[in-house]
Amino acid sequence: MSHLTMMTSMPSAAPPAVAGMVPGARAAALRDRAGRAARRLAGRWTALVALSGAAAWTVWTVFAPSDWHEAVTFLAWGALLPVAAGVAAMLWTRLPRVRTLRAAGSSVLHASVLLLAAGVLWNRTSSFSLPLELIEGQTAALPGTPGTLRLDRYQRSLREGRWSKGDAALVTWLPGGRAAFARTVYANHPLEADGTRVYLDIHGFAPLLAVSDAATGRSFRGFVGLETALPPRVRYWKNLDEPGIPLRAHLAFRPAAQGPYPRDPRLTLIVPRADGGAPITGVLRPGETLQAGSAAVTFEGVRSWVRFTVCRDPGLGLIFTAFWVAVAGAAFALWPRVLA
Amino acid sequence: MIQAELAGLWTAVAAYAGAFVLAALGLALGRRGPLAAALAAAALAWLAQGAALACRGVAEWSPPFNTYYESVLFGTWLAVGALLWLARRPDGLRAGIAVAAPLVLLLLGSAMFTDRSLRALAPGLQSWWLVVHVCFALLAFGSMAVAAAAGALLWLPRARSFAAPRAVERVLPRAFALAFVFQLVMIASGSIWANQAWGRYWGWDPIESFSLVTLLLYGIALHLKTQFGWGGRKLAWLAAAGLLATVYGIWGVPFFQPSVHLYQGPRGPGGG
């Protein structure tokens, strides 16, 4: 029988009344009550129910429809509180009686659950993950930092030593007020900038467009990033949607897939009419313009385009520390069992 | 090098087949001689398989985790090595070779008909965490397989004359403990690597989720053992359930659901 089971099976006296006692005795009586409650909460069934519930919920997330996940995730976070309370109660009752390496390891393992819960909750409330799209030569603000990021060049198949490193983005990070840093971002090598990490996501080519509307006098220049990492026969469509400009277009871009830039790129535009009639279509070469009612769309050229993912996870250090504390605790708790 | 690898592989397959036949004969006739010969054949197969792995490693110059074929080759080699270590004593799990040999043959057979060409390590896999993560995954899987095999011996009536129930009961909780620790290290190293490669430490990917389910199952088993005094056949059932969860996570999930681990479905950041 485990030591904890023996403790919970001992006959217990009735809890003393708290009201009307002197302060020192009252504090002792409250501690005694809390201890009894903790021992009840830290029973052997609590761990079993918590682990079984967590396993069942995890299996459910794999097979359940994705639109139910948010609701059950919310419930699961709510269940985390009593689980953490149970673990804390178990540690409170067990720590004063730790005498062996195995008991210490078990306590450390269970304490890591609290560390992990704290790290995950902290991270959920203050982390972010945002996309950042750039074409070659473009500079944009880097979310989460006071600086900016410039995409200098996109290099296909960076070679380093024996192996190809895959595609890489050569960027310059301008931290604002400090010297600029040139970095290469590729698989397993994100850019670390003031606690923010920049990852290479997807890439392709972006047709550059100039749009002007004679009726409203509005105009803008921009690009539409199209992923072209897949076989060149596949066509990639994306909507162009600029508020205030009465122009919605479907863009398709078929690269020639020769060399770093496509040879002879053709941009296919499909512009729906406001009156629901047959859409206006056109296939443009660089420099050509499509007239769509009062709007004119000029295809100015092609640039390499990259989408980065910018992340900040302040709780990550605590989460990873919890992992390794759990491993150390499990090793010390279970190794004597392996050797016995 | 490729010819040497093939020679080692086919030697291993033949030796495993011989080990299976000898072990089955030994169990059927109730004699220890064929069982000892089966172990010798399994040891020869293990050495030949190790040589095949070494040849491939020299030719490819990368860890053997690039393809399904390499992972199976390395994983079964680890599992058989563990079994041979446990079976070194006369009262050890020698009868387990009758279960392990056909399983290894099936796995090697399934792997040999997949792509065996030499490949450069994909950019997304070029990280030291690959070695840590996959090694501990294989160690965890091996421990689970040993636990399940030991549990299965409790159900085989003939096996009891070769493996004393006490020996099996001694191995079961140890295998559970090792599986739990190795699985924990595998998940921790995988999370750190996922953050380095994809920008998120956990994404509820099906393979990630099933690895967590397996960890929780083994945690439940350890609690049942220490707090409720479970042992013997009850633990054997849990060992089988844990192995099934892992097997589904590795082989079942890719058939039914896209997973970023296989670079299918929604892609994580990293571009690799």
Short mmCIF file of N, CA and C in Angstrom, two decimals, chain A residues 120-262:
data_model
loop_
_atom_site.label_atom_id
_atom_site.label_comp_id
_atom_site.label_asym_id
_atom_site.label_seq_id
_atom_site.Cartn_x
_atom_site.Cartn_y
_atom_site.Cartn_z
N VAL A 120 1.73 27.66 -20.33
CA VAL A 120 0.77 27.62 -21.43
C VAL A 120 -0.26 28.74 -21.29
N LEU A 121 -0.73 28.97 -20.07
CA LEU A 121 -1.72 30.04 -19.86
C LEU A 121 -1.10 31.41 -20.15
N TRP A 122 0.12 31.62 -19.68
CA TRP A 122 0.80 32.89 -19.92
C TRP A 122 0.98 33.11 -21.43
N ASN A 123 1.38 32.03 -22.11
CA ASN A 123 1.61 32.15 -23.54
C ASN A 123 0.33 32.44 -24.31
N ARG A 124 -0.76 31.78 -23.91
CA ARG A 124 -2.02 31.96 -24.64
C ARG A 124 -2.52 33.40 -24.54
N THR A 125 -2.21 34.05 -23.42
CA THR A 125 -2.73 35.40 -23.23
C THR A 125 -1.85 36.47 -23.88
N SER A 126 -0.58 36.15 -24.19
CA SER A 126 0.29 37.22 -24.66
C SER A 126 1.11 36.86 -25.90
N SER A 127 0.80 35.78 -26.57
CA SER A 127 1.58 35.43 -27.75
C SER A 127 0.85 35.90 -29.00
N PHE A 128 1.57 35.97 -30.12
CA PHE A 128 0.93 36.24 -31.40
C PHE A 128 1.67 35.53 -32.51
N SER A 129 0.97 35.33 -33.62
CA SER A 129 1.55 34.74 -34.83
C SER A 129 0.88 35.42 -36.01
N LEU A 130 1.64 36.19 -36.76
CA LEU A 130 1.07 37.01 -37.83
C LEU A 130 1.80 36.78 -39.14
N PRO A 131 1.09 36.85 -40.27
CA PRO A 131 1.78 36.75 -41.56
C PRO A 131 2.37 38.10 -41.95
N LEU A 132 3.46 38.04 -42.72
CA LEU A 132 4.07 39.25 -43.25
C LEU A 132 4.49 38.95 -44.67
N GLU A 133 3.87 39.64 -45.65
CA GLU A 133 4.17 39.38 -47.06
C GLU A 133 5.08 40.49 -47.59
N LEU A 134 6.14 40.08 -48.26
CA LEU A 134 7.08 41.04 -48.83
C LEU A 134 7.46 40.59 -50.23
N ILE A 135 7.71 41.57 -51.09
CA ILE A 135 8.34 41.27 -52.38
C ILE A 135 9.77 41.77 -52.31
N GLU A 136 10.59 41.32 -53.22
CA GLU A 136 12.01 41.69 -53.20
C GLU A 136 12.16 43.21 -53.25
N GLY A 137 12.99 43.71 -52.33
CA GLY A 137 13.23 45.14 -52.27
C GLY A 137 12.27 45.89 -51.36
N GLN A 138 11.24 45.23 -50.87
CA GLN A 138 10.24 45.93 -50.06
C GLN A 138 10.64 45.90 -48.59
N THR A 139 10.35 46.98 -47.88
CA THR A 139 10.57 47.08 -46.44
C THR A 139 9.22 47.25 -45.76
N ALA A 140 9.03 46.58 -44.63
CA ALA A 140 7.77 46.70 -43.89
C ALA A 140 8.06 46.64 -42.40
N ALA A 141 7.15 47.18 -41.61
CA ALA A 141 7.29 47.13 -40.16
C ALA A 141 7.23 45.68 -39.70
N LEU A 142 8.09 45.36 -38.72
CA LEU A 142 8.12 44.01 -38.17
C LEU A 142 7.23 43.99 -36.92
N PRO A 143 6.13 43.26 -36.94
CA PRO A 143 5.19 43.28 -35.80
C PRO A 143 5.89 42.87 -34.51
N GLY A 144 5.55 43.55 -33.42
CA GLY A 144 6.09 43.19 -32.11
C GLY A 144 7.44 43.82 -31.82
N THR A 145 8.01 44.54 -32.78
CA THR A 145 9.31 45.19 -32.56
C THR A 145 9.20 46.62 -33.08
N PRO A 146 10.14 47.49 -32.64
CA PRO A 146 10.13 48.86 -33.18
C PRO A 146 10.80 48.96 -34.54
N GLY A 147 11.32 47.84 -35.07
CA GLY A 147 12.11 47.90 -36.30
C GLY A 147 11.33 47.50 -37.53
N THR A 148 12.08 47.38 -38.63
CA THR A 148 11.50 46.99 -39.91
C THR A 148 12.32 45.86 -40.51
N LEU A 149 11.72 45.21 -41.49
CA LEU A 149 12.37 44.08 -42.17
C LEU A 149 12.32 44.35 -43.66
N ARG A 150 13.46 44.11 -44.33
CA ARG A 150 13.52 44.28 -45.79
C ARG A 150 13.91 42.95 -46.42
N LEU A 151 13.17 42.57 -47.44
CA LEU A 151 13.52 41.36 -48.19
C LEU A 151 14.47 41.77 -49.30
N ASP A 152 15.74 41.37 -49.17
CA ASP A 152 16.74 41.75 -50.18
C ASP A 152 16.67 40.85 -51.40
N ARG A 153 16.60 39.54 -51.13
CA ARG A 153 16.60 38.62 -52.26
C ARG A 153 16.02 37.29 -51.81
N TYR A 154 15.34 36.61 -52.68
CA TYR A 154 14.88 35.25 -52.40
C TYR A 154 15.75 34.31 -53.22
N GLN A 155 16.42 33.40 -52.53
CA GLN A 155 17.34 32.51 -53.22
C GLN A 155 16.76 31.10 -53.22
N ARG A 156 16.65 30.55 -54.41
CA ARG A 156 16.17 29.19 -54.51
C ARG A 156 17.32 28.22 -54.37
N SER A 157 17.12 27.18 -53.51
CA SER A 157 18.12 26.13 -53.29
C SER A 157 19.45 26.70 -52.81
N LEU A 158 19.45 27.16 -51.59
CA LEU A 158 20.69 27.60 -50.95
C LEU A 158 21.53 26.37 -50.66
N ARG A 159 22.79 26.43 -51.03
CA ARG A 159 23.68 25.29 -50.88
C ARG A 159 24.69 25.61 -49.79
N GLU A 160 24.86 24.71 -48.83
CA GLU A 160 25.84 24.95 -47.77
C GLU A 160 26.43 23.60 -47.41
N GLY A 161 27.69 23.40 -47.75
CA GLY A 161 28.31 22.11 -47.44
C GLY A 161 27.76 21.02 -48.32
N ARG A 162 27.52 19.87 -47.71
CA ARG A 162 27.13 18.69 -48.46
C ARG A 162 25.67 18.74 -48.90
N TRP A 163 24.83 19.40 -48.13
CA TRP A 163 23.40 19.33 -48.40
C TRP A 163 22.84 20.66 -48.87
N SER A 164 21.74 20.56 -49.60
CA SER A 164 20.99 21.76 -49.94
C SER A 164 20.16 22.17 -48.73
N LYS A 165 20.14 23.46 -48.43
CA LYS A 165 19.37 23.96 -47.30
C LYS A 165 17.96 24.33 -47.71
N GLY A 166 17.61 24.10 -48.97
CA GLY A 166 16.29 24.51 -49.43
C GLY A 166 16.31 25.98 -49.79
N ASP A 167 15.13 26.53 -49.97
CA ASP A 167 15.02 27.94 -50.34
C ASP A 167 15.33 28.82 -49.14
N ALA A 168 15.84 30.02 -49.43
CA ALA A 168 16.23 30.92 -48.35
C ALA A 168 15.86 32.35 -48.70
N ALA A 169 15.56 33.13 -47.69
CA ALA A 169 15.26 34.54 -47.88
C ALA A 169 16.40 35.34 -47.24
N LEU A 170 17.04 36.19 -48.06
CA LEU A 170 18.09 37.06 -47.54
C LEU A 170 17.42 38.37 -47.13
N VAL A 171 17.46 38.66 -45.84
CA VAL A 171 16.73 39.81 -45.32
C VAL A 171 17.69 40.72 -44.58
N THR A 172 17.25 41.95 -44.39
CA THR A 172 17.97 42.89 -43.54
C THR A 172 16.99 43.36 -42.47
N TRP A 173 17.42 43.17 -41.23
CA TRP A 173 16.59 43.62 -40.11
C TRP A 173 17.12 44.96 -39.65
N LEU A 174 16.26 45.96 -39.63
CA LEU A 174 16.64 47.30 -39.18
C LEU A 174 15.94 47.53 -37.84
N PRO A 175 16.69 47.37 -36.74
CA PRO A 175 16.04 47.42 -35.42
C PRO A 175 15.58 48.81 -34.99
N GLY A 176 15.91 49.81 -35.71
CA GLY A 176 15.47 51.15 -35.31
C GLY A 176 16.39 51.71 -34.23
N GLY A 177 17.27 52.64 -34.60
CA GLY A 177 18.19 53.22 -33.64
C GLY A 177 19.47 52.42 -33.48
N ARG A 178 19.53 51.25 -34.06
CA ARG A 178 20.76 50.44 -33.99
C ARG A 178 21.20 50.07 -35.39
N ALA A 179 22.39 49.48 -35.49
CA ALA A 179 22.90 49.08 -36.81
C ALA A 179 22.04 47.98 -37.40
N ALA A 180 21.98 47.95 -38.73
CA ALA A 180 21.17 46.94 -39.41
C ALA A 180 21.90 45.59 -39.40
N PHE A 181 21.13 44.51 -39.44
CA PHE A 181 21.69 43.15 -39.47
C PHE A 181 21.19 42.45 -40.72
N ALA A 182 22.12 41.87 -41.47
CA ALA A 182 21.74 41.05 -42.62
C ALA A 182 21.67 39.60 -42.16
N ARG A 183 20.60 38.91 -42.50
CA ARG A 183 20.42 37.53 -42.07
C ARG A 183 19.88 36.71 -43.22
N THR A 184 20.09 35.37 -43.11
CA THR A 184 19.50 34.44 -44.06
C THR A 184 18.49 33.59 -43.30
N VAL A 185 17.27 33.60 -43.76
CA VAL A 185 16.19 32.85 -43.11
C VAL A 185 15.87 31.63 -43.96
N TYR A 186 15.99 30.44 -43.39
CA TYR A 186 15.64 29.22 -44.11
C TYR A 186 15.16 28.19 -43.12
N ALA A 187 14.85 26.98 -43.60
CA ALA A 187 14.24 25.94 -42.78
C ALA A 187 15.08 25.68 -41.53
N ASN A 188 14.42 25.66 -40.39
CA ASN A 188 15.04 25.42 -39.07
C ASN A 188 15.95 26.57 -38.63
N HIS A 189 15.96 27.67 -39.37
CA HIS A 189 16.79 28.83 -38.99
C HIS A 189 15.97 30.10 -39.10
N PRO A 190 15.08 30.33 -38.13
CA PRO A 190 14.30 31.58 -38.18
C PRO A 190 15.18 32.76 -37.76
N LEU A 191 14.71 33.96 -38.09
CA LEU A 191 15.38 35.17 -37.64
C LEU A 191 14.87 35.49 -36.24
N GLU A 192 15.80 35.73 -35.30
CA GLU A 192 15.41 36.13 -33.94
C GLU A 192 15.67 37.63 -33.81
N ALA A 193 14.60 38.37 -33.54
CA ALA A 193 14.72 39.83 -33.51
C ALA A 193 13.97 40.37 -32.31
N ASP A 194 14.70 40.74 -31.25
CA ASP A 194 14.08 41.35 -30.07
C ASP A 194 12.95 40.49 -29.50
N GLY A 195 13.20 39.19 -29.38
CA GLY A 195 12.19 38.29 -28.81
C GLY A 195 11.14 37.86 -29.80
N THR A 196 11.16 38.39 -31.00
CA THR A 196 10.24 37.98 -32.05
C THR A 196 10.98 37.09 -33.02
N ARG A 197 10.29 36.07 -33.50
CA ARG A 197 10.93 35.15 -34.45
C ARG A 197 10.24 35.25 -35.80
N VAL A 198 11.03 35.24 -36.85
CA VAL A 198 10.50 35.36 -38.21
C VAL A 198 10.83 34.07 -38.95
N TYR A 199 9.80 33.37 -39.42
CA TYR A 199 9.96 32.09 -40.10
C TYR A 199 9.62 32.25 -41.57
N LEU A 200 10.34 31.48 -42.39
CA LEU A 200 10.03 31.43 -43.81
C LEU A 200 8.81 30.52 -44.00
N ASP A 201 7.78 31.02 -44.65
CA ASP A 201 6.56 30.22 -44.82
C ASP A 201 6.46 29.77 -46.26
N ILE A 202 5.70 30.45 -47.07
CA ILE A 202 5.57 30.06 -48.47
C ILE A 202 6.11 31.17 -49.37
N HIS A 203 6.34 30.83 -50.61
CA HIS A 203 6.94 31.80 -51.52
C HIS A 203 6.37 31.59 -52.90
N GLY A 204 6.65 32.53 -53.76
CA GLY A 204 6.20 32.41 -55.16
C GLY A 204 6.57 33.67 -55.90
N PHE A 205 5.69 34.06 -56.80
CA PHE A 205 5.89 35.28 -57.57
C PHE A 205 4.68 36.18 -57.39
N ALA A 206 4.90 37.46 -57.49
CA ALA A 206 3.80 38.42 -57.30
C ALA A 206 3.76 39.35 -58.50
N PRO A 207 2.63 39.34 -59.22
CA PRO A 207 2.46 40.35 -60.26
C PRO A 207 2.24 41.71 -59.60
N LEU A 208 2.94 42.71 -60.13
CA LEU A 208 2.77 44.08 -59.63
C LEU A 208 1.70 44.77 -60.47
N LEU A 209 0.78 45.42 -59.79
CA LEU A 209 -0.36 46.02 -60.47
C LEU A 209 -0.47 47.50 -60.12
N ALA A 210 -0.92 48.29 -61.10
CA ALA A 210 -1.31 49.68 -60.84
C ALA A 210 -2.77 49.80 -61.26
N VAL A 211 -3.61 50.22 -60.32
CA VAL A 211 -5.05 50.30 -60.58
C VAL A 211 -5.48 51.75 -60.42
N SER A 212 -6.25 52.24 -61.37
CA SER A 212 -6.78 53.61 -61.24
C SER A 212 -8.23 53.61 -61.71
N ASP A 213 -9.02 54.45 -61.05
CA ASP A 213 -10.46 54.53 -61.38
C ASP A 213 -10.75 55.98 -61.79
N ALA A 214 -11.07 56.19 -63.07
CA ALA A 214 -11.31 57.55 -63.56
C ALA A 214 -12.57 58.16 -62.92
N ALA A 215 -13.53 57.34 -62.56
CA ALA A 215 -14.79 57.87 -62.01
C ALA A 215 -14.57 58.47 -60.62
N THR A 216 -13.79 57.82 -59.78
CA THR A 216 -13.60 58.31 -58.41
C THR A 216 -12.27 59.04 -58.23
N GLY A 217 -11.38 58.89 -59.21
CA GLY A 217 -10.07 59.52 -59.07
C GLY A 217 -9.12 58.76 -58.16
N ARG A 218 -9.53 57.57 -57.67
CA ARG A 218 -8.69 56.79 -56.77
C ARG A 218 -7.69 55.96 -57.57
N SER A 219 -6.55 55.71 -56.97
CA SER A 219 -5.58 54.82 -57.60
C SER A 219 -4.70 54.20 -56.52
N PHE A 220 -4.14 53.07 -56.80
CA PHE A 220 -3.18 52.44 -55.88
C PHE A 220 -2.28 51.52 -56.66
N ARG A 221 -1.13 51.21 -56.08
CA ARG A 221 -0.20 50.23 -56.64
C ARG A 221 0.03 49.15 -55.61
N GLY A 222 0.03 47.94 -56.03
CA GLY A 222 0.24 46.85 -55.08
C GLY A 222 0.64 45.58 -55.79
N PHE A 223 0.65 44.51 -55.02
CA PHE A 223 1.01 43.22 -55.60
C PHE A 223 0.08 42.17 -55.01
N VAL A 224 0.00 41.07 -55.68
CA VAL A 224 -0.77 39.93 -55.17
C VAL A 224 0.16 38.73 -55.17
N GLY A 225 0.48 38.23 -53.98
CA GLY A 225 1.40 37.10 -53.87
C GLY A 225 0.72 35.82 -54.28
N LEU A 226 1.35 35.09 -55.19
CA LEU A 226 0.80 33.83 -55.65
C LEU A 226 1.84 32.75 -55.42
N GLU A 227 1.43 31.69 -54.69
CA GLU A 227 2.36 30.61 -54.39
C GLU A 227 2.62 29.80 -55.65
N THR A 228 3.85 29.68 -56.03
CA THR A 228 4.17 28.95 -57.25
C THR A 228 5.17 27.85 -57.00
N ALA A 229 5.19 27.36 -55.76
CA ALA A 229 6.13 26.29 -55.45
C ALA A 229 5.67 24.96 -56.01
N LEU A 230 4.42 24.86 -56.38
CA LEU A 230 3.88 23.62 -56.92
C LEU A 230 4.17 23.55 -58.42
N PRO A 231 3.89 22.40 -59.07
CA PRO A 231 4.22 22.27 -60.50
C PRO A 231 3.67 23.40 -61.34
N PRO A 232 4.43 23.85 -62.33
CA PRO A 232 4.06 25.08 -63.05
C PRO A 232 2.79 24.96 -63.87
N ARG A 233 2.27 23.75 -64.13
CA ARG A 233 1.04 23.65 -64.90
C ARG A 233 -0.17 24.09 -64.10
N VAL A 234 -0.02 24.11 -62.75
CA VAL A 234 -1.17 24.49 -61.91
C VAL A 234 -1.36 26.00 -61.95
N ARG A 235 -2.60 26.45 -62.05
CA ARG A 235 -2.86 27.88 -62.06
C ARG A 235 -3.27 28.31 -60.65
N TYR A 236 -2.83 29.51 -60.27
CA TYR A 236 -3.09 29.99 -58.93
C TYR A 236 -3.97 31.22 -59.02
N TRP A 237 -5.07 31.19 -58.30
CA TRP A 237 -6.02 32.28 -58.35
C TRP A 237 -6.07 32.99 -57.01
N LYS A 238 -6.24 34.30 -57.06
CA LYS A 238 -6.41 35.04 -55.82
C LYS A 238 -7.26 36.27 -56.12
N ASN A 239 -8.05 36.68 -55.16
CA ASN A 239 -8.89 37.86 -55.35
C ASN A 239 -8.10 39.12 -55.09
N LEU A 240 -8.36 40.14 -55.89
CA LEU A 240 -7.85 41.48 -55.63
C LEU A 240 -9.01 42.27 -55.06
N ASP A 241 -8.86 42.81 -53.86
CA ASP A 241 -9.98 43.45 -53.21
C ASP A 241 -9.49 44.68 -52.46
N GLU A 242 -9.56 45.83 -53.04
CA GLU A 242 -9.09 47.05 -52.41
C GLU A 242 -10.30 47.90 -52.05
N PRO A 243 -10.48 48.23 -50.75
CA PRO A 243 -11.66 49.02 -50.37
C PRO A 243 -11.65 50.38 -51.05
N GLY A 244 -12.78 50.81 -51.51
CA GLY A 244 -12.91 52.12 -52.12
C GLY A 244 -12.70 52.10 -53.61
N ILE A 245 -12.09 51.04 -54.12
CA ILE A 245 -11.91 50.93 -55.58
C ILE A 245 -12.93 49.91 -56.06
N PRO A 246 -13.85 50.31 -56.95
CA PRO A 246 -14.89 49.37 -57.39
C PRO A 246 -14.35 48.36 -58.38
N LEU A 247 -13.44 47.54 -57.90
CA LEU A 247 -12.81 46.58 -58.80
C LEU A 247 -12.57 45.30 -58.02
N ARG A 248 -13.17 44.23 -58.46
CA ARG A 248 -12.83 42.92 -57.91
C ARG A 248 -12.38 42.05 -59.06
N ALA A 249 -11.25 41.46 -58.89
CA ALA A 249 -10.69 40.71 -60.02
C ALA A 249 -10.15 39.38 -59.54
N HIS A 250 -10.25 38.38 -60.36
CA HIS A 250 -9.59 37.11 -60.12
C HIS A 250 -8.29 37.12 -60.93
N LEU A 251 -7.21 36.85 -60.26
CA LEU A 251 -5.92 36.88 -60.94
C LEU A 251 -5.38 35.46 -61.08
N ALA A 252 -4.86 35.14 -62.23
CA ALA A 252 -4.19 33.86 -62.43
C ALA A 252 -2.82 34.14 -63.02
N PHE A 253 -1.84 33.34 -62.63
CA PHE A 253 -0.49 33.63 -63.06
C PHE A 253 0.19 32.32 -63.39
N ARG A 254 0.60 32.18 -64.63
CA ARG A 254 1.23 30.92 -65.02
C ARG A 254 2.70 31.19 -65.29
N PRO A 255 3.59 30.74 -64.38
CA PRO A 255 5.01 31.01 -64.61
C PRO A 255 5.57 30.09 -65.67
N ALA A 256 6.65 30.50 -66.32
CA ALA A 256 7.30 29.65 -67.31
C ALA A 256 8.26 28.68 -66.65
N ALA A 257 8.52 28.85 -65.35
CA ALA A 257 9.33 27.91 -64.57
C ALA A 257 10.72 27.71 -65.16
N GLN A 258 11.30 28.78 -65.64
CA GLN A 258 12.67 28.65 -66.15
C GLN A 258 13.50 29.74 -65.49
N GLY A 259 14.52 29.37 -64.74
CA GLY A 259 15.37 30.38 -64.12
C GLY A 259 14.67 31.01 -62.92
N PRO A 260 15.28 32.00 -62.29
CA PRO A 260 14.71 32.59 -61.08
C PRO A 260 13.42 33.35 -61.35
N TYR A 261 13.23 33.88 -62.52
CA TYR A 261 12.00 34.59 -62.84
C TYR A 261 11.34 33.91 -64.03
N PRO A 262 10.03 33.92 -64.07
CA PRO A 262 9.36 33.27 -65.20
C PRO A 262 9.60 34.05 -66.49
#
